[in-house]
Structures are given as C-alpha cells and as structure tokens.
XYZ file of C-alpha atoms in Angstrom:
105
model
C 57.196 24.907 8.710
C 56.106 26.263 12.052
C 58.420 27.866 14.281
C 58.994 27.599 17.969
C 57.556 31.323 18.445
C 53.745 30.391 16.823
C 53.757 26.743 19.430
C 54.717 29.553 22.460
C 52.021 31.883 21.557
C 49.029 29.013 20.560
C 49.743 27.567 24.146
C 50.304 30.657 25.994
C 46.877 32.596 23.980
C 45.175 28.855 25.303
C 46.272 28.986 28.838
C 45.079 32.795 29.377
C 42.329 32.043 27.532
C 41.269 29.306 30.077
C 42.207 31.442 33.120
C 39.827 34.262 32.183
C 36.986 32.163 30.901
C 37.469 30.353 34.341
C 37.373 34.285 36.029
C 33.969 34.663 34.093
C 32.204 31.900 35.711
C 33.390 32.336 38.852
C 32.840 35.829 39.236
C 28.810 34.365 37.899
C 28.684 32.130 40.216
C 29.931 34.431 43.319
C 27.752 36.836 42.435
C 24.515 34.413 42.408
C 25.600 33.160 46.039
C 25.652 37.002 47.225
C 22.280 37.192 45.951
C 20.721 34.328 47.122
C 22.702 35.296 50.506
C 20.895 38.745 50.300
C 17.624 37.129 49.410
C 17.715 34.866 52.995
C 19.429 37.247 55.373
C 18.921 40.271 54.246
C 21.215 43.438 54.780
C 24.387 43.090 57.185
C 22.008 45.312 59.793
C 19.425 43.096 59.607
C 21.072 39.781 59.691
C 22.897 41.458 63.309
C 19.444 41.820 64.795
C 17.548 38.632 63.793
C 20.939 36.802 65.085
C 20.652 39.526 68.476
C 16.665 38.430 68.805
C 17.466 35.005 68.426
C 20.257 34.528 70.709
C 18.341 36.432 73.418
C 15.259 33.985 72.648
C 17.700 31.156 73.271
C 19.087 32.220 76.663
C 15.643 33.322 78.133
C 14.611 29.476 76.857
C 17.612 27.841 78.385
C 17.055 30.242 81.536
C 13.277 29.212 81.766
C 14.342 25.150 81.062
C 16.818 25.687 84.148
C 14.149 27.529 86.617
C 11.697 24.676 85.534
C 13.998 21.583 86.074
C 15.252 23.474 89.555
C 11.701 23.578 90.514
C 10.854 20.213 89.852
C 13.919 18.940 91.519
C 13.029 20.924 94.702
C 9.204 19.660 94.451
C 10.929 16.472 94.978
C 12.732 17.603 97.919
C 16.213 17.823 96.264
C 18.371 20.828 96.910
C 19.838 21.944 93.795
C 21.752 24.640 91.893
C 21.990 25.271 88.263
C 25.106 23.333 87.911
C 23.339 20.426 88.991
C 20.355 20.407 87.142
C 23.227 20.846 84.072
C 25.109 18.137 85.436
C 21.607 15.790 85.580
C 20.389 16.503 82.189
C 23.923 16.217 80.421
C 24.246 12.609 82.003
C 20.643 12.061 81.380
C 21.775 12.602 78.083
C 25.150 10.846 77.858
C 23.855 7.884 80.282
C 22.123 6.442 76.824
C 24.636 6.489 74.750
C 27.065 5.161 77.079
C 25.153 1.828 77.081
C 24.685 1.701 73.402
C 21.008 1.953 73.489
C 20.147 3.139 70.170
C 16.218 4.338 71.402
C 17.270 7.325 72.761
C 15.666 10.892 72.120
C-alpha cells in the first residue's frame, strides 16, 4: 500500500517542479524582451537623448505651426494670440466630429 507521506511528497515534488520550470521560461523570455529592448533603444544614455532631440524637434514644430497659423490669421486681418489660433484649430478639429461626419482628416 501507499502511504499518506509518498501522495504529500509526489504532489508537493509536482507543484515545485511546475513553479521552477515556470521561473525558467520566464526568466527566457524576460531576458529576450531586454534584448530586443537594447537592440531598438539602445543604452539608458542614449534612449535620454534621442527622447531630448525629439521632444525639442516637437516643440520647435508646434512653435513654427503656431507662428505660421498667427501669420495667416493676421494676413487676413484678424488679431490673434496663440491661445486663439489653439482654440481655432482644436474646434476645427472637434467641429467634425461633433456633426458625425465621418470624412474628416
């Protein structure tokens, strides 16, 4: 007969076993990601300045976008600030969408 002790130790040696098979591919699979992470952004020190060069590229953008549609606006003879030319393109982009039309850019 089997006791009690041998059913405590085949489910107990099948548990663990689980648990660190399940550690295994885990720690596989994290360490794939970090590589694949490495691979696109490179080291911490270069991730900081591609993300520094590209938010800088994105304000002087949004800053030249903002001189441009001021400009225009006072072509037209319109007086505006920056808040307004925010103000015109937000609702020139929430004006579509507010009357369901679905051709919008």
């Amino acid at each position: 007969t089997v006791g009690w002790e041998s059913v405590f130790y085949f489910i107990t040696l099948v548990i663990l076993g689980n648990i660190i098979m399940l550690n295994l591919f885990l720690a596989i699979l994290l360490g794939n990601f970090d590589e694949a992470r490495k691979e696109v952004m490179g080291t911490p020190i270069e991730f900081k300045q591609k993300s520094m060069l590209l938010s800088s590229t994105l304000r002087r953008s949004r800053k030249n976008r903002i001189e441009t549609e001021s400009a225009e606006a006072l072509m037209q003879g319109n007086k505006t600030t920056t808040e307004d030319v925010d103000d015109m393109r937000t609702s020139r982009e929430l004006l579509p969408r507010l009357r369901g039309d679905t051709n919008t850019q």
